[in-house]
Amino acid sequence: MSTIQKLMEFNKQFVEQKQYEVYLTDKFPDKKLVILTCMDTRLVELLPRALNLRNGDAKIIKNAGAILTQPFGSAMRSILVAIYELGAREVLVIGHLGCGMTNLDSKGMVNKFIQRGIPDSVISTLENSGIRMDRFLRGFKCPEEGVMHSLEIIRNHPLVPKDVGVHGFVINPETGELTLISEDNRPEMAQ
Ligand code: ZN
């Protein structure tokens, strides 16, 4: 059976046996949290468990490295939707130890594109039209640096209201231990 067939088979039973019932909730985050974190597989179940998050508690946005690259990109848009449309009051950016985006080798990745059959000419056409691979495939030196970079963009964003707290953490992907990197204590936060 292929991966997709297995997945569909399981899903059919999941629905038939009403296993979804324990997860029923609504779209508004009960703990008023929006979290930007990494897509790392070790965090799939560990992160919600380690933060005591259940279905319905938080909006969770994931990408490689928990990195915000652009103030008007899709991750930032998701954060704004969580704040304005879904009632989130705190933004948590959670990087992790041993992240694959630490010192991401952009040249090495371009070589892999070519090995997998992407023509050289495609890379040069992209470069010539302003898509710089070293920027597009940029990681960070350490997870703390990545988190601080994302925090800076969110905290200084012209559309993020000042009464929203924006905090940074690094999580251990084995033990789930959370280290606070930067707590938002802007004066507007005092309530
Ligand atoms: Zn990661």
XYZ file of C-alpha atoms and ligand atoms in Angstrom:
192
model
C 0.000 0.000 0.000
C 1.317 3.465 -0.858
C 1.668 6.174 1.777
C -1.409 7.908 0.398
C -3.474 4.718 0.381
C -2.490 4.004 3.996
C -3.364 7.562 4.946
C -6.778 7.362 3.269
C -7.506 3.978 4.829
C -6.694 5.256 8.320
C -8.685 8.420 7.758
C -11.805 6.521 6.761
C -11.735 4.590 10.035
C -10.907 7.707 12.051
C -14.062 9.395 10.816
C -16.245 6.284 10.944
C -15.258 5.567 14.535
C -15.856 9.226 15.440
C -12.353 9.571 16.874
C -12.619 13.280 16.084
C -15.042 13.861 18.912
C -12.355 14.559 21.521
C -10.915 17.314 19.272
C -14.092 19.267 18.613
C -13.599 23.011 19.226
C -13.959 26.273 17.281
C -11.577 28.442 15.275
C -10.876 30.979 18.036
C -7.741 30.257 20.114
C -8.890 29.701 23.736
C -5.512 30.797 25.154
C -5.391 33.788 22.785
C -2.004 32.709 21.452
C -0.483 32.721 17.989
C 2.748 30.756 17.679
C 5.327 30.910 14.902
C 7.562 27.863 15.078
C 9.613 25.464 12.973
C 8.259 22.615 10.847
C 10.750 20.220 12.503
C 9.204 16.748 12.848
C 10.392 16.425 16.455
C 8.087 19.274 17.449
C 4.861 17.910 15.919
C 3.499 16.471 19.178
C 6.221 17.529 21.610
C 5.726 21.297 21.339
C 1.987 21.356 22.116
C 2.474 18.854 24.955
C 5.405 20.768 26.449
C 3.360 24.010 26.382
C 0.153 22.372 27.631
C -1.668 23.224 24.412
C -4.703 21.286 23.368
C -6.779 21.429 20.235
C -8.394 24.864 20.103
C -5.846 26.626 22.348
C -3.539 28.361 19.850
C -2.979 29.291 16.232
C 0.249 27.612 15.111
C 2.134 28.811 12.028
C 5.050 26.689 10.882
C 7.845 27.067 8.397
C 11.504 26.068 8.097
C 13.241 27.748 11.027
C 10.325 29.858 12.364
C 11.731 32.626 10.187
C 9.876 35.732 9.102
C 11.624 36.862 5.968
C 9.294 39.642 4.925
C 7.098 42.072 6.847
C 4.408 41.600 4.178
C 4.760 37.888 3.459
C 2.387 35.019 4.199
C 3.661 34.213 7.724
C 3.203 37.817 8.838
C -0.232 37.904 7.215
C -1.185 34.808 9.217
C -0.083 36.516 12.447
C -2.193 39.577 11.611
C -5.235 37.403 10.847
C -4.759 35.602 14.185
C -4.650 38.960 16.012
C -7.425 40.833 14.244
C -9.813 38.110 13.136
C -9.307 35.449 15.775
C -8.544 37.380 18.931
C -4.909 36.409 19.618
C -3.314 38.653 22.285
C 0.195 37.182 22.487
C 2.607 36.185 19.726
C 5.194 33.521 20.572
C 8.142 32.898 18.261
C 9.672 29.524 19.150
C 12.942 28.445 17.529
C 14.672 25.225 18.551
C 18.087 23.758 19.235
C 19.581 21.750 16.364
C 17.491 23.528 13.719
C 18.255 22.592 10.112
C 18.158 26.285 9.208
C 21.284 26.922 11.288
C 23.975 27.787 8.772
C 21.849 26.603 5.847
C 24.240 26.104 2.934
C 22.600 27.984 0.051
C 25.330 26.991 -2.452
C 24.977 23.341 -1.432
C 21.220 23.555 -1.942
C 21.617 25.121 -5.398
C 23.917 22.179 -6.259
C 21.151 19.819 -5.171
C 18.673 21.632 -7.453
C 21.029 21.002 -10.363
C 21.626 17.357 -9.410
C 17.854 16.821 -9.338
C 17.534 18.092 -12.905
C 16.869 21.820 -12.567
C 18.811 23.389 -15.473
C 21.612 25.847 -14.701
C 19.830 28.285 -16.998
C 16.811 28.365 -14.674
C 19.024 29.351 -11.755
C 20.700 32.117 -13.766
C 17.357 33.394 -15.107
C 16.077 33.636 -11.532
C 19.271 35.349 -10.359
C 19.039 37.808 -13.269
C 15.463 38.676 -12.385
C 16.479 39.565 -8.832
C 15.865 36.262 -6.948
C 19.186 35.959 -5.164
C 19.627 32.368 -4.030
C 21.916 33.292 -1.116
C 19.156 35.555 0.223
C 16.220 33.314 -0.663
C 17.852 30.310 1.039
C 19.226 32.181 4.009
C 19.208 30.571 7.452
C 20.749 31.905 10.675
C 23.885 31.455 12.784
C 22.030 30.168 15.848
C 18.348 29.715 16.768
C 18.461 32.711 19.139
C 19.512 34.950 16.252
C 16.684 33.609 14.089
C 14.124 34.230 16.843
C 15.381 37.763 17.522
C 15.243 38.595 13.818
C 11.600 37.472 13.600
C 10.736 39.302 16.848
C 12.189 42.510 15.500
C 10.017 42.356 12.378
C 6.831 41.614 14.369
C 7.451 44.155 17.146
C 8.217 46.924 14.661
C 5.461 46.028 12.259
C 3.235 49.033 11.507
C 0.078 46.876 11.662
C 0.765 45.092 14.964
C -1.103 46.831 17.799
C 0.955 47.853 20.837
C -1.204 45.908 23.288
C -0.085 42.593 21.751
C 2.875 40.927 23.492
C 5.547 39.465 21.212
C 7.809 36.970 22.984
C 10.731 34.785 21.890
C 11.784 31.298 23.004
C 14.052 28.419 22.067
C 12.814 24.866 22.714
C 14.873 21.717 23.150
C 13.484 19.263 20.534
C 14.258 16.263 22.759
C 13.208 17.322 26.261
C 10.727 20.057 25.351
C 12.510 22.444 27.732
C 11.634 26.027 26.852
C 14.139 28.876 27.258
C 12.798 32.424 27.287
C 14.927 34.580 24.971
C 12.966 37.799 25.064
C 9.821 38.705 26.971
C 7.856 41.661 25.707
C 7.619 44.217 28.498
C 6.700 47.264 26.500
C 4.927 49.789 28.696
C 1.649 49.351 26.797
C 1.649 45.774 27.996
C 0.995 46.772 31.628
C -2.670 46.024 32.203
Zn 13.980 23.833 12.724
